[in-house]
Each structure stands twice: as C-alpha cells, then as structure tokens.
Tab-separated table of C-alpha atoms and ligand atoms in Angstrom:
chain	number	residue	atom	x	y	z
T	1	UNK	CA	-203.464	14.382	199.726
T	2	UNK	CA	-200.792	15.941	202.197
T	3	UNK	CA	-201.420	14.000	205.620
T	4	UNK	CA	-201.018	16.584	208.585
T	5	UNK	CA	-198.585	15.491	211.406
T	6	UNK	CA	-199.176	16.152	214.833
T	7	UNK	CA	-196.778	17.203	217.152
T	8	UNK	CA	-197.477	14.414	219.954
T	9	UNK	CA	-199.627	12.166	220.131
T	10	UNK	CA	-201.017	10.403	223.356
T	11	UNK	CA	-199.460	6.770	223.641
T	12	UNK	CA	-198.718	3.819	225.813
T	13	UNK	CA	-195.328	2.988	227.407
T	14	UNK	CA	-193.201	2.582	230.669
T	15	UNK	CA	-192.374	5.277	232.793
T	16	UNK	CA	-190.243	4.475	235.545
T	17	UNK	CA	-186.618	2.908	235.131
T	18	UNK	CA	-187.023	-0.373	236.991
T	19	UNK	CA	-190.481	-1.982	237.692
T	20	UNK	CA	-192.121	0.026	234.731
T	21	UNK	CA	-195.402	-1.741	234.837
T	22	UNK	CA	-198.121	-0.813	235.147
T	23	UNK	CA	-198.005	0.605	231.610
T	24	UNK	CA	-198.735	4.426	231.710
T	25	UNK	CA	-200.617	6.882	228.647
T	26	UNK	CA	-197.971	9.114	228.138
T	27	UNK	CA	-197.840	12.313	225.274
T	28	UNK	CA	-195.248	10.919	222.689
T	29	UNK	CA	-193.382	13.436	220.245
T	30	UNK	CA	-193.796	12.488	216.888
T	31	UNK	CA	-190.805	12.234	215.372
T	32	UNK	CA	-188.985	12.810	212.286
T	33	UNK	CA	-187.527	9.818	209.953
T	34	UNK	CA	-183.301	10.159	209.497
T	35	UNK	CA	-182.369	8.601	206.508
T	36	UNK	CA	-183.205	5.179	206.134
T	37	UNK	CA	-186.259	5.338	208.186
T	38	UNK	CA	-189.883	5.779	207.425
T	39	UNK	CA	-192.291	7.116	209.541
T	40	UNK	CA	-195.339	5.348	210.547
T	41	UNK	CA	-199.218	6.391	211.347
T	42	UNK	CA	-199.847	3.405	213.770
T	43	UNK	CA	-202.958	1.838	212.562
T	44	UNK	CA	-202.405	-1.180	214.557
T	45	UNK	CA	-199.361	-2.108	216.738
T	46	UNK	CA	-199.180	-5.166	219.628
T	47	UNK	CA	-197.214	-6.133	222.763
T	48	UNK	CA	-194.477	-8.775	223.276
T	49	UNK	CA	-193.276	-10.811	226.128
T	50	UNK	CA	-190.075	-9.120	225.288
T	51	UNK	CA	-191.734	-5.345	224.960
T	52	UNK	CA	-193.372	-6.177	228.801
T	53	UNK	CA	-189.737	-7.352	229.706
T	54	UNK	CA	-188.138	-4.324	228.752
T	55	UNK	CA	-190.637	-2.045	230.466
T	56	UNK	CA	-190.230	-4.017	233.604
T	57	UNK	CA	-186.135	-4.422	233.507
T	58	UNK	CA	-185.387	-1.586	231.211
T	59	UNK	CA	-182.738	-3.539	230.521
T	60	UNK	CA	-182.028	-1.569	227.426
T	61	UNK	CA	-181.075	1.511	229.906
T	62	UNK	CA	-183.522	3.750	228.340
T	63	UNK	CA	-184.249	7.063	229.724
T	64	UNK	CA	-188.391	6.324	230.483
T	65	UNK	CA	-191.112	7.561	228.981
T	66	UNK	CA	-190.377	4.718	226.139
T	67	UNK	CA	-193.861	3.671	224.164
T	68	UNK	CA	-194.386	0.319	223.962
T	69	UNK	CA	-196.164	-1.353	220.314
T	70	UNK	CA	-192.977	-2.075	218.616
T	71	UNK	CA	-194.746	-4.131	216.300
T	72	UNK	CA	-197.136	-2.341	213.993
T	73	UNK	CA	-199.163	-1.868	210.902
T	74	UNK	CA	-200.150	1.423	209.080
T	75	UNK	CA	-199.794	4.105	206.651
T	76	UNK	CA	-196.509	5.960	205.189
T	77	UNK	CA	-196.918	9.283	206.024
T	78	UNK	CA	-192.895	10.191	205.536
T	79	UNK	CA	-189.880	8.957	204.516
T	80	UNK	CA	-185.932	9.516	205.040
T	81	UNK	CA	-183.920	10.598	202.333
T	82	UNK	CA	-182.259	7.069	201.892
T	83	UNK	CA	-185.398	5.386	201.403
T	84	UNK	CA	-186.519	3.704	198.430
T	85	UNK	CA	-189.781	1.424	197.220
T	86	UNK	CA	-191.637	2.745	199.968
T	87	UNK	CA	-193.605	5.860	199.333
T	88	UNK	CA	-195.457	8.260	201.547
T	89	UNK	CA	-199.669	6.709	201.279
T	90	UNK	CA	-198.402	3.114	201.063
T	91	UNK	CA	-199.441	0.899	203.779
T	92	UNK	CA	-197.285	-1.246	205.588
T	93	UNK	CA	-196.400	-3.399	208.297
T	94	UNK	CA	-193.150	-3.174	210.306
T	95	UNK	CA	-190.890	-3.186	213.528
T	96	UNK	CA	-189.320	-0.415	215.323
T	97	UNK	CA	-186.086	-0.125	216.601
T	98	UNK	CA	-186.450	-2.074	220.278
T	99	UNK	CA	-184.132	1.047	221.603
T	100	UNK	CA	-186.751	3.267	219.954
T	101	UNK	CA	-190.258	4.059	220.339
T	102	UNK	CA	-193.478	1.801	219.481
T	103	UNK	CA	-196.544	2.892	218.286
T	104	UNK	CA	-199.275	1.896	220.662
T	105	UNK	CA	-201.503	4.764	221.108
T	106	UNK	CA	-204.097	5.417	223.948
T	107	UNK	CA	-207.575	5.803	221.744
T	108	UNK	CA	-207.020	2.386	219.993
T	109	UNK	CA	-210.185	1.824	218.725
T	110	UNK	CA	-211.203	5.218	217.539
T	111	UNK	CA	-209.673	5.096	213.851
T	112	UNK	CA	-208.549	8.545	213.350
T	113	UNK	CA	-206.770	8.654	216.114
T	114	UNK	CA	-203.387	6.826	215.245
T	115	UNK	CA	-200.192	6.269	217.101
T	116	UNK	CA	-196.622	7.915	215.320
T	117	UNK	CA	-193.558	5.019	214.690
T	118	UNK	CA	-190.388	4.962	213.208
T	119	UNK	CA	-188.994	1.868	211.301
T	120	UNK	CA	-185.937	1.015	209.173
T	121	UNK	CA	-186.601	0.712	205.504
T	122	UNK	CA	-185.679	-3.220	206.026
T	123	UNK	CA	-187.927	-3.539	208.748
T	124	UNK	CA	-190.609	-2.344	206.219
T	125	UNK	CA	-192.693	-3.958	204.302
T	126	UNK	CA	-195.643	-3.520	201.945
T	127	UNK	CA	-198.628	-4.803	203.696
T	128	UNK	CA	-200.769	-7.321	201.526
T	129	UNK	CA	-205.040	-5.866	201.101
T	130	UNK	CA	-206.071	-8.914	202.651
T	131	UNK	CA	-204.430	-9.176	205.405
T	132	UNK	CA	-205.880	-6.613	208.157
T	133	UNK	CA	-204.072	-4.119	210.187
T	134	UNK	CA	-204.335	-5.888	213.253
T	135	UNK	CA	-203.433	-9.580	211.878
T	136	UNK	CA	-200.164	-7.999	210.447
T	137	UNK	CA	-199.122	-5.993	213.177
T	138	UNK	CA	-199.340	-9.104	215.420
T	139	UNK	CA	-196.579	-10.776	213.289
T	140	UNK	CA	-193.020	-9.137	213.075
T	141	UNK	CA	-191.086	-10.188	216.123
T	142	UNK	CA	-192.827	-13.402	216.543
T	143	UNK	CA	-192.032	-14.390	213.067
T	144	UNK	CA	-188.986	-12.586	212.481
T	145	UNK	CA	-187.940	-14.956	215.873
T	146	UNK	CA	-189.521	-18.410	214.560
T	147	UNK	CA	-187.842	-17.169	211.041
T	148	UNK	CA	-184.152	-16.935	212.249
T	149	UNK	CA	-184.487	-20.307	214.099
T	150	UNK	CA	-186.207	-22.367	211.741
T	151	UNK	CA	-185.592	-20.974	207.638
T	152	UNK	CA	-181.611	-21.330	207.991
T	153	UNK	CA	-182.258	-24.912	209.545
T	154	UNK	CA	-184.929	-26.854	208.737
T	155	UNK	CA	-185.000	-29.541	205.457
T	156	UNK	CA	-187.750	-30.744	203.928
T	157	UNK	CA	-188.841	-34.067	205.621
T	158	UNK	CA	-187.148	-32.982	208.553
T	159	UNK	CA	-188.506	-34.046	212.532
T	160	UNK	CA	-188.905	-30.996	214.043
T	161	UNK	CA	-189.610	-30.897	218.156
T	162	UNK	CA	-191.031	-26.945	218.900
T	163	UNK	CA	-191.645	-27.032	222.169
T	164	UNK	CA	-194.512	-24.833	223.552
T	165	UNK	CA	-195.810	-24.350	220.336
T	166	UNK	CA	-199.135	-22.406	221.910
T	167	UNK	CA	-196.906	-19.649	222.379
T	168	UNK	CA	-196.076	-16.491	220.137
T	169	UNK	CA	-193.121	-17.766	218.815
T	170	UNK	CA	-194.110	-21.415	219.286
T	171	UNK	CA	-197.024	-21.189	217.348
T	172	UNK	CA	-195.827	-19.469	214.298
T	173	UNK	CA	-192.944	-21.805	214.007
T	174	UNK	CA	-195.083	-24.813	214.138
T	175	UNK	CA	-197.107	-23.152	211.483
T	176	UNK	CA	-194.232	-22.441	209.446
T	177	UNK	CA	-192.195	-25.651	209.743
T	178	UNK	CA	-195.320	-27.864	208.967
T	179	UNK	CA	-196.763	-25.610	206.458
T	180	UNK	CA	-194.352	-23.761	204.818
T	181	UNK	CA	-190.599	-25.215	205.590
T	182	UNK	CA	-192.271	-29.043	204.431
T	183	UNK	CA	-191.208	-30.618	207.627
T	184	UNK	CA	-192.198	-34.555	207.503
T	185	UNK	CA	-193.215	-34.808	211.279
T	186	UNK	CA	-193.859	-31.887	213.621
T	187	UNK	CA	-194.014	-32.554	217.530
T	188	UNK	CA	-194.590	-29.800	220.087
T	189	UNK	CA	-196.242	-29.726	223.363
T	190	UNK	CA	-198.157	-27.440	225.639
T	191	UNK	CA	-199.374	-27.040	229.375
T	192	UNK	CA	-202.814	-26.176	229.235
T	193	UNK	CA	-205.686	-27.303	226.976
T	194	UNK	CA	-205.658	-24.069	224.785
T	195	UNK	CA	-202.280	-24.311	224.355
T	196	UNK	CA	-202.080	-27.717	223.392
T	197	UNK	CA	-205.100	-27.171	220.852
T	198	UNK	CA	-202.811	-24.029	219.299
T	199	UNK	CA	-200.064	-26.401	218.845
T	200	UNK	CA	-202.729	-29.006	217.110
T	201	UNK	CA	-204.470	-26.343	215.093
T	202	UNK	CA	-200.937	-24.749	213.669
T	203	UNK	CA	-200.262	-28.062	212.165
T	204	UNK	CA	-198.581	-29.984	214.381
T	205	UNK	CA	-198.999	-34.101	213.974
T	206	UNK	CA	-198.254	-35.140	218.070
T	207	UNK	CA	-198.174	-32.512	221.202
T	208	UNK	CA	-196.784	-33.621	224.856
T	209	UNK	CA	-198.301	-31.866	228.052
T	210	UNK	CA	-194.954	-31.271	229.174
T	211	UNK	CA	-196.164	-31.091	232.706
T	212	UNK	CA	-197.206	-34.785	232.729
T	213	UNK	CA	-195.126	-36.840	229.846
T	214	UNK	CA	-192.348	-37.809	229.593
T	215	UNK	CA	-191.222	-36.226	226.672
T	216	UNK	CA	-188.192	-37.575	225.556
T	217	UNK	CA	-189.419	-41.156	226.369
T	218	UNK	CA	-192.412	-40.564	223.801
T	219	UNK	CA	-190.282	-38.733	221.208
T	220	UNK	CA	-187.965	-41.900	221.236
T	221	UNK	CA	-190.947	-44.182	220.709
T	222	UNK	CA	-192.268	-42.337	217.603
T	223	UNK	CA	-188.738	-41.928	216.257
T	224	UNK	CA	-187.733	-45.704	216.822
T	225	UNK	CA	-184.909	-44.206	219.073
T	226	UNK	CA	-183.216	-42.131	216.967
T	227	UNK	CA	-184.646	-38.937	217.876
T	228	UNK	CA	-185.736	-35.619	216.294
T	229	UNK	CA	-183.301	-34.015	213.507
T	230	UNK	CA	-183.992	-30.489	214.746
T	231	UNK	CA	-185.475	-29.290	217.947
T	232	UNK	CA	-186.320	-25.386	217.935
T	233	UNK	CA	-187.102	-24.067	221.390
T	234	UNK	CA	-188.048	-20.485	222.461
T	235	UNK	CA	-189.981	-21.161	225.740
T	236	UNK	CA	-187.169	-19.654	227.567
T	237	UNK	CA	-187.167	-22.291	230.182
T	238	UNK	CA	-184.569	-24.313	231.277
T	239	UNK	CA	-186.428	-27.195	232.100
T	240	UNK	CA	-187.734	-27.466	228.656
T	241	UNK	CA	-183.843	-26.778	227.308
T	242	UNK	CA	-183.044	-29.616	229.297
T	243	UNK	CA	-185.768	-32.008	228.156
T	244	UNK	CA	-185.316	-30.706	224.558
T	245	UNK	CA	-182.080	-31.710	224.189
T	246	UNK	CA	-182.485	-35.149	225.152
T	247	UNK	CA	-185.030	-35.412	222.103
T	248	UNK	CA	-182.472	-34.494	219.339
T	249	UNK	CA	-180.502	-37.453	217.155
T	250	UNK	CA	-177.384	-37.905	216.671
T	251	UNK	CA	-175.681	-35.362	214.246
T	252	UNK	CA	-178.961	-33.270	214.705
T	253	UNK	CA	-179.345	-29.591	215.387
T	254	UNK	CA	-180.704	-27.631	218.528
T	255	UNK	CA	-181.738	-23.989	217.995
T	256	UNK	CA	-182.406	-21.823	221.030
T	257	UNK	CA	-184.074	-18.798	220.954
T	258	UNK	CA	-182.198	-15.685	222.965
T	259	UNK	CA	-179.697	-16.579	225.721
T	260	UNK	CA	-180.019	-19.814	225.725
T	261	UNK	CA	-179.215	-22.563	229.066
T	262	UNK	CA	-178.286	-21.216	232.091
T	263	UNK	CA	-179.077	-17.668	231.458
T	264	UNK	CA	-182.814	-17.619	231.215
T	265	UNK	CA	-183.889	-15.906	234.270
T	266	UNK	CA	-181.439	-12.346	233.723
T	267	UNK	CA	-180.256	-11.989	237.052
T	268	UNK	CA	-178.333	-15.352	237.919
T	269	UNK	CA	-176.566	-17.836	235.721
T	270	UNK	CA	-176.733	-21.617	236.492
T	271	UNK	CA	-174.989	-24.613	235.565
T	272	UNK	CA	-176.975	-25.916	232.955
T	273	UNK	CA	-176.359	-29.880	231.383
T	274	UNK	CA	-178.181	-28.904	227.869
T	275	UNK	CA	-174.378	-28.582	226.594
T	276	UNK	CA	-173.119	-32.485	227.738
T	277	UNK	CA	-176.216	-33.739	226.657
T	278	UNK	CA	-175.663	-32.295	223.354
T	279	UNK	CA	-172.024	-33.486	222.734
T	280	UNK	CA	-173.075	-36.567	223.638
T	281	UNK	CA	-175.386	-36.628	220.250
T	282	UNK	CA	-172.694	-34.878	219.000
T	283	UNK	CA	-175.112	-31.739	218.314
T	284	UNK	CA	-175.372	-28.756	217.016
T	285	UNK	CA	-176.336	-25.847	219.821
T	286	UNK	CA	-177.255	-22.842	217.945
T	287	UNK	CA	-178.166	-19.949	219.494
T	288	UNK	CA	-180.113	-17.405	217.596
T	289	UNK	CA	-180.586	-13.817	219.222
T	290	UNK	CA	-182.083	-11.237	217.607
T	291	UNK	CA	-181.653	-8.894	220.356
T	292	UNK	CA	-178.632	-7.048	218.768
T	293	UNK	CA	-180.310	-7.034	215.050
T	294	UNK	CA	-184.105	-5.312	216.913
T	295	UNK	CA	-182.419	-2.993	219.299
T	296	UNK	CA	-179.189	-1.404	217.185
T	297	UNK	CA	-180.372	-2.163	213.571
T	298	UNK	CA	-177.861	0.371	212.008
T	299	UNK	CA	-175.208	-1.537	212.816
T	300	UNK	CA	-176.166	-4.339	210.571
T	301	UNK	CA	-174.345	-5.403	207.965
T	302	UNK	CA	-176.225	-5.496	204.512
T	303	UNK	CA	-176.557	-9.502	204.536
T	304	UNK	CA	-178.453	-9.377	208.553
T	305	UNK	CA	-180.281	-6.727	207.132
T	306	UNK	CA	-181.163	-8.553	203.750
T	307	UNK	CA	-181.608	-11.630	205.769
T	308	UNK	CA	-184.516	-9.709	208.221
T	309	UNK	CA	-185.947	-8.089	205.267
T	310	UNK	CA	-186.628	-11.294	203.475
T	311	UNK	CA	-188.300	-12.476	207.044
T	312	UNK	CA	-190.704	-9.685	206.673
T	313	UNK	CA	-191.662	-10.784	203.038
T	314	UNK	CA	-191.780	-14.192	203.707
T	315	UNK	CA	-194.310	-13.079	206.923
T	316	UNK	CA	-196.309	-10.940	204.770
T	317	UNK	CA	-196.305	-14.086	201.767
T	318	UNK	CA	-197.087	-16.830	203.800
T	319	UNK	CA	-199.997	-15.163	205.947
T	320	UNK	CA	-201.607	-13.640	202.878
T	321	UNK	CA	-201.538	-17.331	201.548
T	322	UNK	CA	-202.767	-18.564	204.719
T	323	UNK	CA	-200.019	-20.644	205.562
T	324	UNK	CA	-198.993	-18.353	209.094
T	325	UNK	CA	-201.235	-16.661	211.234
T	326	UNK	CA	-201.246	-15.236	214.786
T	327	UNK	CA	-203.888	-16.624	216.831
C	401	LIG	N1	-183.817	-12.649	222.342
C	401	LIG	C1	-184.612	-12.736	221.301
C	401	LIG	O1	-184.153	-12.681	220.162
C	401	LIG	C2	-186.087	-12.918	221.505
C	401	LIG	C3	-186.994	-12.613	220.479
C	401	LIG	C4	-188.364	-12.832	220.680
C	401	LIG	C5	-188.782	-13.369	221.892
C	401	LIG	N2	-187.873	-13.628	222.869
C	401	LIG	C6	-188.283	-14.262	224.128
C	401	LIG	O2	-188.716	-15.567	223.783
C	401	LIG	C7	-189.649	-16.036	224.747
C	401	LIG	C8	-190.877	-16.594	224.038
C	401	LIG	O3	-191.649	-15.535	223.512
C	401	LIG	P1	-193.175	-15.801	223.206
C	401	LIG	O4	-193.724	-14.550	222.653
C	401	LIG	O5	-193.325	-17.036	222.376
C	401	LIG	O6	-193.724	-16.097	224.699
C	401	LIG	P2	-195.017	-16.865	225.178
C	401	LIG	O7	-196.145	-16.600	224.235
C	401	LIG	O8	-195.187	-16.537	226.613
C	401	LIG	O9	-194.650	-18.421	225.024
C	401	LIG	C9	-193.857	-19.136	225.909
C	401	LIG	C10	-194.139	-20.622	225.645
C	401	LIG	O10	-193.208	-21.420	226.372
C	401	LIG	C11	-193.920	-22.590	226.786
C	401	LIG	N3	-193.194	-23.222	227.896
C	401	LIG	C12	-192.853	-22.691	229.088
C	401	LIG	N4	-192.196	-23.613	229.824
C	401	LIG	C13	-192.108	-24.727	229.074
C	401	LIG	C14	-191.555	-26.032	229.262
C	401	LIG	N5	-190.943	-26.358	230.405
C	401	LIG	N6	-191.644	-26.935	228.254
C	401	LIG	C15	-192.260	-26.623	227.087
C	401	LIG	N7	-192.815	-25.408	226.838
C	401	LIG	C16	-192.749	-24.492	227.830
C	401	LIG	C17	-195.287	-22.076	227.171
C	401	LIG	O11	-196.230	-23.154	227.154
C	401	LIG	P3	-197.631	-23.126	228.005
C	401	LIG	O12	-198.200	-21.747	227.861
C	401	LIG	O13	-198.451	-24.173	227.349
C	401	LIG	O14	-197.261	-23.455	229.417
C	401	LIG	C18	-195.535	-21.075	226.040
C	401	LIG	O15	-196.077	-21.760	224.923
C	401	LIG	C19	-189.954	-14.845	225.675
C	401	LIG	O16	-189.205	-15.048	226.839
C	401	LIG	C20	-189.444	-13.648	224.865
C	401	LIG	O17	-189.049	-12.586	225.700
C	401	LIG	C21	-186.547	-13.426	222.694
C-alpha cells in the first residue's frame, strides 16, 4: 500500500538560539531522504540529556526551529537511492543526524498521527517484533554511548567500575558489561535510592552512594588493593572523574565519555588531576566522543560507520534477548 506523506507535520523542538527551553510545538517540513538516508514515520522517538543540551546551548549553531526526538522507532516510508536492505514498510529503529531534525511529534499518543525523521542507512536498523516502539526508540544514543566505551574495552572477567550506573548511559553499560560483555565483577554507584536500585537491578554485584563513601577506599578493599581493570564513566562530572581514577589498577584502562576532565561544564576549562593520577597507575585515559560520528555522520569513514552499525545490531540483539533494556 502507497503510504501518503504529508507536507509538515506538527512537532517538538527549540526555537530560540540560546536558552531554547522551554521546548516549543512547531510545524516541521517533512523532508525528503538524499541518498543514503531513509525516511522515517516516527512511531516513537525520546529525549536525551544531550538533545535538552543542544536546545539550551545550540551549541551545534543551528538556525532554530530544530525538532528534538533524535532517537526513534517506526516505519520506512522512503528511501534514498543508495540505500540497500532496508525497504519502504519495514520497521525500524534508528538515530538522526544530531545536526538534523528528530522526530518527536506533538499528538504522541494518538497513533496515526506520527512524527517525519531522517536517518543514515547505518544508523538503521531492523527493529525486532518483540521489542515495542517505545522500548527501542529509548535505546540508540544511550547504547550507541555505553557501546563505544565498553565493547572495544572490556574482557571477559574483567572489574569494571561504571559510575552512576542509574543513569541513561550508566545503566545500559552496567547491563551490558555484566550481562553481555561477561565482566567478572561489576561496581557502580548512585546518589539516590532509585538510582542505586537501577544500578542493582542492571546487574551490578556492589553500588557506592557516591555522596557518602568513600569510593576508592571501598573499591580497594574488595579488590585487595589492586584496583578495578577498567573504569567507564559518563556522569560528566568531574568529581566523579576524579574519584574514578583513583579506583583503576595499575596497567588498567579509564574510558570517559565526551570531553572528558576539565572540560565538563562548556564554558570554562579547569585544571583537572584525573591525568597525574592516571600516570601514576600508568593508565590508559581514553576518551570516547561520539559527538563528531551523531552530528556529521557523512564524514565517516566506512570502518566508524561499520563500527556504529554493528552498535545498533548488537542494541537491537541484546534487548530482544533481554540482556539490555532502558528503564
Ligand atoms: N559526547 C558524547 O558522545 C555523549 C553521548 C551521549 C551522552 N553524552 C553526555 O553524557 C552524559 C550522561 O548522559 P546520561 O543520558 O547518562 O545522563 P543522566 O541520565 O543524567 O546520568 C548522569 C549520571 O551521572 C551520575 N553522577 C553525577 N555525578 C556523579 C558523581 N559525582 N559520581 C558518580 N555518578 C555521578 C548520576 O547519578 P545520580 O542520578 O544517582 O546522582 C547519573 O546516574 C550527559 O552529560 C550527556 O550529555 C555525551
């Protein structure tokens, strides 16, 4: 059956270039896929800490109205000339372009009326029949972000410290290193009882309340001093970079999500110790940001591209098998 498209559609997004919230229902053109893109009838889409980020900082220098709901579930409804294995009717979850539009539409709620997206073919991917529209839309950047840290890293058997691991990212890479990546021991922490209980229920075996331990003094203790082989933090806070880094062994690795020490707050860089405590260990700092590979995907080379579309498998995989879920 040939799906009609709409010229606009009514959906949700910043409006001003600085200070953009509150968010604003704004009429969206729908537009057209180039040619590895596919376009997108929204069935589901939801909001990031980095999506509210942008529409308060812009700091993409978009020209506003940008719709927000980068990260979205729904149904094919047309493809670029490029694309291949994905066909107009199949459904699908994905992630648009962060210097594009999103797909969060005004009406949620009332199913025929459906936001418009665009995604790269990589950024597509078939969505499983059990999982729901709204349980896969929740997962791409999340994952995609707990993905890049953790898969390249982590060995089975491995000590893993995820700090925050009642967060978005936090959560899903607790769930993935203890349940999918075989890590032996999984420690995280958390600041307020729901938190903590996330971190618990996503598999991991000890969580801190990072406001009252002493972290690195109780890491030591169930280590017998030597300290975690792999610490994987995206709380972007410097305190818990800090206290992180005193948790990781000798010769072990520490992954930060985005800009890493010094540079979490945007508009001021401090002096930050994370990188003397590290070469005192004799660390690894990695820092993984996927800013460049969400906001100017055609630059990509085909192995970050590859790389990002295997993260979207393994999302779709391990949640249809019940090993990763958003809560
Ligand atoms: N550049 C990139 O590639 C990229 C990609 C995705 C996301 N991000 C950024 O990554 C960050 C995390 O995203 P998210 O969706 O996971 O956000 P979120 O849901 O708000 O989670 C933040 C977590 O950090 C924890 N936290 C804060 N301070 C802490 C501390 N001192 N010690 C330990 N944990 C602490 C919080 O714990 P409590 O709630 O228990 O206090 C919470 O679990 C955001 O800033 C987002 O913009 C960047």
């Amino acid at each position: 059956m040939t799906q009609t498209i709409p010229e606009s559609f009514l959906g949700v997004g910043y409006t001003s270039h600085r200070a953009g919230l509150p968010l604003e229902a704004v009429r969206f053109h729908v537009p057209q896929p180039s040619a590895d893109q596919v376009l997108i009838r929204v069935a589901a889409s939801s909001l990031n800490p980095l999506e509210y980020k942008l529409a308060d900082l812009n700091f993409m220098g978009r020209t506003p109205p940008v719709a927000l709901g980068l990260d979205l579930a729904g149904v094919v409804i047309a493809v670029g000339h490029a694309v291949g294995g994905v066909d107009v009717g199949d459904t699908v979850t994905a992630m648009a372009d962060l210097n594009g539009d999103g797909g969060w539409v005004a009406t949620s709620g009332n199913k025929d009326v459906g936001g418009y997206a665009l995604a790269r073919q990589f950024l597509t991917v078939h969505k499983p029949a059990s999982l729901s529209f709204r349980d896969a839309a929740a997962l791409p950047m999340c994952f995609l972000s707990a993905f890049a840290g953790l898969y390249p890293a982590a060995q089975a058997g491995d000590t893993v410290y995820i700090p925050g691991g009642g967060g978005g990212v936090g959560h899903l890479a607790v769930q993935m290193a203890a349940r999918a990546l075989g890590a032996g021991s999984v420690i995280s922490s958390g600041s307020t009882p729901e938190s903590i209980a996330l971190a618990r229920q996503s598999g991991a075996h000890h969580v801190f309340d990072y406001k009252r331990d002493d972290i690195p003094a109780e890491i030591a203790k169930l280590t017998g001093g030597r300290g975690v082989d792999l610490v994987f933090d995206a709380t972007y806070s410097e305190h818990s970079f800090v206290e992180a880094a005193k948790t990781v062994r000798r010769g072990g690795s520490w992954i930060v999500l985005g800009v890493g020490p010094g540079k979490t707050t945007r508009l001021a860089e401090t002096r930050s110790p994370v990188s003397t405590i590290l070469a005192e260990r004799a660390a690894k700092h990695v820092n993984v940001n996927l800013l460049r590979y969400f906001s100017e995907p055609a630059t990509l080379d085909s192995e970050a591209r590859a790389f990002l579309q295997r993260g979207m498998a393994l999302a779709m995989e391990w949640a249809e098998q019940g090993l990763v879920c958003r809560n």
